[in-house]
JSON list of C-alpha atoms in Angstrom, two decimals:
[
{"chain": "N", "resi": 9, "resn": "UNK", "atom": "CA", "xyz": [0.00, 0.00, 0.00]},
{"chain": "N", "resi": 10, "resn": "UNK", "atom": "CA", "xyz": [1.37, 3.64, -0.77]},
{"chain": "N", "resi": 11, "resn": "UNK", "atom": "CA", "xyz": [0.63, 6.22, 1.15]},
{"chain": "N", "resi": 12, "resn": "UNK", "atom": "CA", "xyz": [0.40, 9.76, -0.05]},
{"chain": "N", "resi": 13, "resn": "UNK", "atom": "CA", "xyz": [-0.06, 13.04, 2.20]},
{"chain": "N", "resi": 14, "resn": "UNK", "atom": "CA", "xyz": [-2.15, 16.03, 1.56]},
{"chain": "N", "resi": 15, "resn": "UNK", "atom": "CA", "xyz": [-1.68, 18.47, 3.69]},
{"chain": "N", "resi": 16, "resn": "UNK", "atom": "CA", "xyz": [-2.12, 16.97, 6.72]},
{"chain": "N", "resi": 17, "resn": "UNK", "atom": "CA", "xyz": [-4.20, 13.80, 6.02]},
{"chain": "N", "resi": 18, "resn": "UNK", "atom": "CA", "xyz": [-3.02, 10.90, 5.00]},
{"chain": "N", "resi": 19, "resn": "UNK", "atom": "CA", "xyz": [-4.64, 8.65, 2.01]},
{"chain": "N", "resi": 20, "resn": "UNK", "atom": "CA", "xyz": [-3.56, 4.91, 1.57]},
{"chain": "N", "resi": 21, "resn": "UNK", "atom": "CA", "xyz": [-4.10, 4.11, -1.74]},
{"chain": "N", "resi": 22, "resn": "UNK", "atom": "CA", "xyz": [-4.09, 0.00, -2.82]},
{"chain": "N", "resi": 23, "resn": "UNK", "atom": "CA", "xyz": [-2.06, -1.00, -5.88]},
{"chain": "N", "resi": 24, "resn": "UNK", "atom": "CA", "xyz": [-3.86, -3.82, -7.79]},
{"chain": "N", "resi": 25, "resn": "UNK", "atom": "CA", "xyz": [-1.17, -5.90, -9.11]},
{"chain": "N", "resi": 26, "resn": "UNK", "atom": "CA", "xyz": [-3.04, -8.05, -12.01]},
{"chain": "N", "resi": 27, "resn": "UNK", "atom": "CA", "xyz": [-6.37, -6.89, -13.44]},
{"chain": "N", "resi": 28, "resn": "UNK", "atom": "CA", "xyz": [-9.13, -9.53, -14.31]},
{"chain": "N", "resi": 29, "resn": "UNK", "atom": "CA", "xyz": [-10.86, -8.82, -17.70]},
{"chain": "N", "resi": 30, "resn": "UNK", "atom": "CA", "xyz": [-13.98, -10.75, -17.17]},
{"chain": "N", "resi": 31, "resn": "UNK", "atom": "CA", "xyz": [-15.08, -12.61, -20.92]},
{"chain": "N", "resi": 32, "resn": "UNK", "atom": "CA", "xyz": [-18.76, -13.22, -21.46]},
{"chain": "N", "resi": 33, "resn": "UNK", "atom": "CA", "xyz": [-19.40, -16.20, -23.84]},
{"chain": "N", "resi": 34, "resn": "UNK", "atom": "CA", "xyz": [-22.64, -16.81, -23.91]},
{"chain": "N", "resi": 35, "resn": "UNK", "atom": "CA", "xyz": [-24.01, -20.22, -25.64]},
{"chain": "N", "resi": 36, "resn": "UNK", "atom": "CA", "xyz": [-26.95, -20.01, -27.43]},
{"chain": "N", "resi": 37, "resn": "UNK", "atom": "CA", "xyz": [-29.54, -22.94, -28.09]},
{"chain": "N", "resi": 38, "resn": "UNK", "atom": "CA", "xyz": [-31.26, -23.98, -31.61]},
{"chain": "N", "resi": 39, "resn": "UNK", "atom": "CA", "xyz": [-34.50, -25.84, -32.10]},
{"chain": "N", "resi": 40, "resn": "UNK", "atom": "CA", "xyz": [-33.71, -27.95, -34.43]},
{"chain": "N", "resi": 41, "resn": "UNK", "atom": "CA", "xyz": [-36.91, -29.86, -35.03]},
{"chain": "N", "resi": 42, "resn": "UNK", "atom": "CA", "xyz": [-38.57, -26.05, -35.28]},
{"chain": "N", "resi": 43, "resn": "UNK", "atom": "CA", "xyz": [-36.40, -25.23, -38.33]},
{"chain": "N", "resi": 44, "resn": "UNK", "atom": "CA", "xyz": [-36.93, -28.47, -39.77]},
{"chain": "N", "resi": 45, "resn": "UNK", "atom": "CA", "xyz": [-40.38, -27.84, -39.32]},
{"chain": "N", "resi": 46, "resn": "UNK", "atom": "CA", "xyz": [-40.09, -24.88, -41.36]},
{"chain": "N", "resi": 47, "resn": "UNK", "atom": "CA", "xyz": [-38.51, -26.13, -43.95]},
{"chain": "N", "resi": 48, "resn": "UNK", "atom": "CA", "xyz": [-41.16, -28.72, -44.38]},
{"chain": "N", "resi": 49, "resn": "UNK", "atom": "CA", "xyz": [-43.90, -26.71, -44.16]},
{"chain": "N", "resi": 50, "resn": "UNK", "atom": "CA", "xyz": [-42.92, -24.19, -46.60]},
{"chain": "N", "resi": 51, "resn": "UNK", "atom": "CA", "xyz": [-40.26, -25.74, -49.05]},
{"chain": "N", "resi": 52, "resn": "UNK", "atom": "CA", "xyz": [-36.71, -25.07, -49.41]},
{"chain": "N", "resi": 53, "resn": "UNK", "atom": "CA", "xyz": [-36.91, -21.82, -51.01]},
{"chain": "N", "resi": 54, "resn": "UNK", "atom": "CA", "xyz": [-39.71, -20.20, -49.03]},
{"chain": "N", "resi": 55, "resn": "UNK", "atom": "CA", "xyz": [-38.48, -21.35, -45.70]},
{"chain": "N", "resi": 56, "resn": "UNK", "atom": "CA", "xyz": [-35.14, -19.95, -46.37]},
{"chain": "N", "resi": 57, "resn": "UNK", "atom": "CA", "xyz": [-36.49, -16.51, -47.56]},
{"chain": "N", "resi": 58, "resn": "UNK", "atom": "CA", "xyz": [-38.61, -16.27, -44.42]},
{"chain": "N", "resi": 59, "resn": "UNK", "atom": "CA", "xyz": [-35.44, -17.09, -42.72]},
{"chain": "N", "resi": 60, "resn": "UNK", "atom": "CA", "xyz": [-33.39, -14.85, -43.81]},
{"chain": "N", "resi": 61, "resn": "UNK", "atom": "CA", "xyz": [-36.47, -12.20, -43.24]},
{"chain": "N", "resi": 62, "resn": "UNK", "atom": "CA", "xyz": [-36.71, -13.33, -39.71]},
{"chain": "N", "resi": 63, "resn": "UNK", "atom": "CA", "xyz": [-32.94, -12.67, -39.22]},
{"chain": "N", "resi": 64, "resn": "UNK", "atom": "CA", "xyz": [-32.83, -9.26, -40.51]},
{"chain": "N", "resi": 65, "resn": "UNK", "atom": "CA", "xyz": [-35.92, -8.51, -38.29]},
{"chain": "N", "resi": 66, "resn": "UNK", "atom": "CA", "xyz": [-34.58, -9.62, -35.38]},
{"chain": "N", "resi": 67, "resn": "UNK", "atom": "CA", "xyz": [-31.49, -7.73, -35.77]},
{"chain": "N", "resi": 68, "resn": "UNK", "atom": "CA", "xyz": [-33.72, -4.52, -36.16]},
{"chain": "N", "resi": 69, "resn": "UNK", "atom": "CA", "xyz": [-35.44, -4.99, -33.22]},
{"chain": "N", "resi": 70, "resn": "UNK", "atom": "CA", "xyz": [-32.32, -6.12, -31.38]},
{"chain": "N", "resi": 71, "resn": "UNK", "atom": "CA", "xyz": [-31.37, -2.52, -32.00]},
{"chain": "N", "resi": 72, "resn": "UNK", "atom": "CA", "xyz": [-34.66, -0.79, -30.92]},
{"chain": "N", "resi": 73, "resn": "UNK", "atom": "CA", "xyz": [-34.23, -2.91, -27.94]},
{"chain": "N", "resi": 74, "resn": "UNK", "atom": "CA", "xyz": [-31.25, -0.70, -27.34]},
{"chain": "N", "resi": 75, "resn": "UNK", "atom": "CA", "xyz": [-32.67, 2.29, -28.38]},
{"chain": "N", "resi": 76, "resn": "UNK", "atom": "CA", "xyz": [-34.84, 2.32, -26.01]},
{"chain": "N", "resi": 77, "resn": "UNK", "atom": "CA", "xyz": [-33.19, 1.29, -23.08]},
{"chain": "N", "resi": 78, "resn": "UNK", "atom": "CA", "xyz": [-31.21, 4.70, -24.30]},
{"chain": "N", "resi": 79, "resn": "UNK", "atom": "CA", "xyz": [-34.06, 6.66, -24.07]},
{"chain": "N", "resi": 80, "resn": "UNK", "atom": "CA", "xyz": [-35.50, 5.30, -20.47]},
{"chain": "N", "resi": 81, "resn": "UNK", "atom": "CA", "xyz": [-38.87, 4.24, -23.07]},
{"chain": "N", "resi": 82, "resn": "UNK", "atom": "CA", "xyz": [-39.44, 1.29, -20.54]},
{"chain": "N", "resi": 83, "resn": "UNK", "atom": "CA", "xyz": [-42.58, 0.64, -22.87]},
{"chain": "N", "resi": 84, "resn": "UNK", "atom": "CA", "xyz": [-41.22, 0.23, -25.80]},
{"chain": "N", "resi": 85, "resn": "UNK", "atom": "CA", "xyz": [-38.57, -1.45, -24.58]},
{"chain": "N", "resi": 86, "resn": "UNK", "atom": "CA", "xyz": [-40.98, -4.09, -22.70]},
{"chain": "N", "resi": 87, "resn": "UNK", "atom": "CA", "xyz": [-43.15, -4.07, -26.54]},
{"chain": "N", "resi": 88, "resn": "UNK", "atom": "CA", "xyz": [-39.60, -4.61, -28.38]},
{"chain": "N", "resi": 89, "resn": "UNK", "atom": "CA", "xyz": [-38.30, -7.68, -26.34]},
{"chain": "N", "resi": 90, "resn": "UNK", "atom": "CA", "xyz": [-42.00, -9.04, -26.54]},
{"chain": "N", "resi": 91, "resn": "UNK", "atom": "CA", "xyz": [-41.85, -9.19, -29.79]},
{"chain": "N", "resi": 92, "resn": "UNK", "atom": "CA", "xyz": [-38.25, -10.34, -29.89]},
{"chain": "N", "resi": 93, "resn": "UNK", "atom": "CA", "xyz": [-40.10, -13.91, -27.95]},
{"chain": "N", "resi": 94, "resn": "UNK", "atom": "CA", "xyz": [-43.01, -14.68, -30.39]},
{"chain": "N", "resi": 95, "resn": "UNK", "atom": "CA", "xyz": [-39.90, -14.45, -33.42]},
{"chain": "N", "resi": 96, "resn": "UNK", "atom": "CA", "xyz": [-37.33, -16.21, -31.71]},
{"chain": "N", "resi": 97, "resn": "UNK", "atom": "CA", "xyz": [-39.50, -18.57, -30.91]},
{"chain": "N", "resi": 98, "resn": "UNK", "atom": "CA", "xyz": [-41.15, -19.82, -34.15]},
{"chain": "N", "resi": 99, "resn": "UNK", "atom": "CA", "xyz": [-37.69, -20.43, -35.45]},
{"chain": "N", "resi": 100, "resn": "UNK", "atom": "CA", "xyz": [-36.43, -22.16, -32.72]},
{"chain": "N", "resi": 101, "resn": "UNK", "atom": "CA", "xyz": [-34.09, -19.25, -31.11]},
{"chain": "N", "resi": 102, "resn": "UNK", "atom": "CA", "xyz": [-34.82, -20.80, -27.17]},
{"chain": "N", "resi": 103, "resn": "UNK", "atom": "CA", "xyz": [-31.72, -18.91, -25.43]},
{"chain": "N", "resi": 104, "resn": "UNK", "atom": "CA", "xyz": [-32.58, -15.42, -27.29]},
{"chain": "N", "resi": 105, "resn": "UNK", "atom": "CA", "xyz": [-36.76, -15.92, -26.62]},
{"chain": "N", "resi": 106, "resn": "UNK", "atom": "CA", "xyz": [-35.80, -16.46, -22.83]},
{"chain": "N", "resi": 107, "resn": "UNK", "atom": "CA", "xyz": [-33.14, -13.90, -22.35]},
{"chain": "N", "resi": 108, "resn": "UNK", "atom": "CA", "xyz": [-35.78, -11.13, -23.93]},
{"chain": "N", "resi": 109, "resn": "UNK", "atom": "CA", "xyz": [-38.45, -12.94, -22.04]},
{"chain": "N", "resi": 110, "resn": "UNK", "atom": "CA", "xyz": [-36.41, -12.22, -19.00]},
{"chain": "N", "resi": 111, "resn": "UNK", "atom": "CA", "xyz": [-36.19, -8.40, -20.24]},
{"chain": "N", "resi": 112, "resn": "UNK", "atom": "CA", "xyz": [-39.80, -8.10, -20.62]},
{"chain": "N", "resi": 113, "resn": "UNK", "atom": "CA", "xyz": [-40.35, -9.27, -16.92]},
{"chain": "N", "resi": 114, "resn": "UNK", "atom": "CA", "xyz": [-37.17, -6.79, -15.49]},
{"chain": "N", "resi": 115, "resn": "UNK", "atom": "CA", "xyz": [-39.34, -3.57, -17.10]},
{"chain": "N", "resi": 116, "resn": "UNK", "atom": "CA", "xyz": [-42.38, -5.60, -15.52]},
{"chain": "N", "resi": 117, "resn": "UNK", "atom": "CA", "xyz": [-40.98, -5.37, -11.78]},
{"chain": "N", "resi": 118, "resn": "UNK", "atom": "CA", "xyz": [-39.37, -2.02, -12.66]},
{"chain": "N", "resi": 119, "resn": "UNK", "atom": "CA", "xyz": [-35.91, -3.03, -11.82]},
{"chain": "N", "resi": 120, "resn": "UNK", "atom": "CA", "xyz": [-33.43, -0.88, -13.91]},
{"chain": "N", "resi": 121, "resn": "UNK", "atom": "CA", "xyz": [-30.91, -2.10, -12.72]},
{"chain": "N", "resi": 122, "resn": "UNK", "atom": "CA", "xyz": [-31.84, -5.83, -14.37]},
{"chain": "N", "resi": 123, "resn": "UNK", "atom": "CA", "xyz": [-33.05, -4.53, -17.05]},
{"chain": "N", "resi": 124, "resn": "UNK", "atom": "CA", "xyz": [-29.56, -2.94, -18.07]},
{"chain": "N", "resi": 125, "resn": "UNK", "atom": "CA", "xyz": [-28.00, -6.43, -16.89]},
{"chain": "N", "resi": 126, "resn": "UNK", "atom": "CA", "xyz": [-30.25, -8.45, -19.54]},
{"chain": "N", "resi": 127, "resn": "UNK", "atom": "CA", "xyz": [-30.55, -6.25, -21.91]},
{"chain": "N", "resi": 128, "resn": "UNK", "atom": "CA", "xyz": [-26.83, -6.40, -22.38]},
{"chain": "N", "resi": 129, "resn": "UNK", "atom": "CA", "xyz": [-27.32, -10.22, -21.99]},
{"chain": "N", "resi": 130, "resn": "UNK", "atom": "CA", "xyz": [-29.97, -10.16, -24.68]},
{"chain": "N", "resi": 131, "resn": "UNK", "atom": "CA", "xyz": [-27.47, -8.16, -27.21]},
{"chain": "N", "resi": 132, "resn": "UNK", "atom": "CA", "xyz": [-25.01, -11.13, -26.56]},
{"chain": "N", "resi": 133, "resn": "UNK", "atom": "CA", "xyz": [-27.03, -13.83, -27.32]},
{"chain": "N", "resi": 134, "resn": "UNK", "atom": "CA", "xyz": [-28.91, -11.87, -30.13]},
{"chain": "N", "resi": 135, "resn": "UNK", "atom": "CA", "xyz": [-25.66, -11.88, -32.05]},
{"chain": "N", "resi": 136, "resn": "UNK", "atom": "CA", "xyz": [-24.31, -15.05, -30.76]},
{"chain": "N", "resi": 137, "resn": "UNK", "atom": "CA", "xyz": [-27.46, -16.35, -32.14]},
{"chain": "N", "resi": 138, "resn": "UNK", "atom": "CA", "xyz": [-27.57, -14.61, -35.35]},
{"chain": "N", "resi": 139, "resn": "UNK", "atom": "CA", "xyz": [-24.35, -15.86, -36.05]},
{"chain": "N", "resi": 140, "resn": "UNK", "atom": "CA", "xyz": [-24.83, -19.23, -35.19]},
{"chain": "N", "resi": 141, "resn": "UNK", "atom": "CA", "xyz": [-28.09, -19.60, -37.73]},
{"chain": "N", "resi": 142, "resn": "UNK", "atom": "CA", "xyz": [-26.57, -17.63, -40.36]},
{"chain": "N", "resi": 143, "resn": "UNK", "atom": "CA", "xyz": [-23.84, -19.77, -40.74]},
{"chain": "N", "resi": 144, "resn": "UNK", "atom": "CA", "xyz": [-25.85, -22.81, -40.29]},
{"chain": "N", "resi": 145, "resn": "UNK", "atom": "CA", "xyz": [-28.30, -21.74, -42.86]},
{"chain": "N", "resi": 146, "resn": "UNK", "atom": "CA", "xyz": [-25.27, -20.39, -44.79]},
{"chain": "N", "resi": 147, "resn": "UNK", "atom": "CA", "xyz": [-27.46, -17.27, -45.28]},
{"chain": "N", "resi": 148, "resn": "UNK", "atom": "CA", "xyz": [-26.54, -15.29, -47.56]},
{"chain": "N", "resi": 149, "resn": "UNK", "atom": "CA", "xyz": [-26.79, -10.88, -48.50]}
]
């Protein structure tokens, strides 16, 4: 510990020696048997254009998400990450409709501070997830 002196008080001051970077990897889950689905109900060509429709809107609202945390718009934010279940969902996204499920219920109890927490959580496995069925899909711009 160093101590320094101003004037005539005396402030100890700790020296951290190694600082921790803390890494968030956050695993994402895929229905499988929802995509599947999907592509059976619809065909090859139409399941993979609502696909890749699906993506692009989730990334949008991903974003609003954000937005309005930005903007304190708790009910918009609530409406966003709503919405953000009933899409997830139908394509089989299970981590990303539960982490914005668990958004929805933060604004619910009025808990800012969880509501920051998931949201960032959210963001993570929104792209995590995005990723993960772009690739599989090999989706294409």
């Amino acid at each position: 510990m160093s101590r320094y002196a101003v004037g005539a008080l005396r402030i100890g001051v700790n020296v951290v020696d190694k600082i921790l970077t803390l890494e968030h990897k956050e695993t994402v889950r895929l229905d499988p048997d929802r995509l599947n689905g999907l592509y059976r109900q619809l065909g090859d060509k139409n399941a993979l254009d609502v696909l890749c429709r699906t993506v692009e809107e989730l990334a949008v609202r991903l974003s609003n998400c954000e937005r309005f945390w930005r903007q304190r718009d708790w009910a918009g934010l609530r409406k966003c990450a709503r919405s953000l279940v009933a899409i997830a969902d139908q394509i089989g996204m299970v981590a990303l409709a539960r982490v914005a499920r668990d958004v929805a219920q933060s604004v619910d109890a009025r808990d800012a501070v969880a509501t920051g927490a998931t949201l960032s959580r959210l963001i993570r496995v929104g792209e995590k997830s995005l990723t993960v069925i772009w690739d599989q899909q090999d989706l294409s711009v």
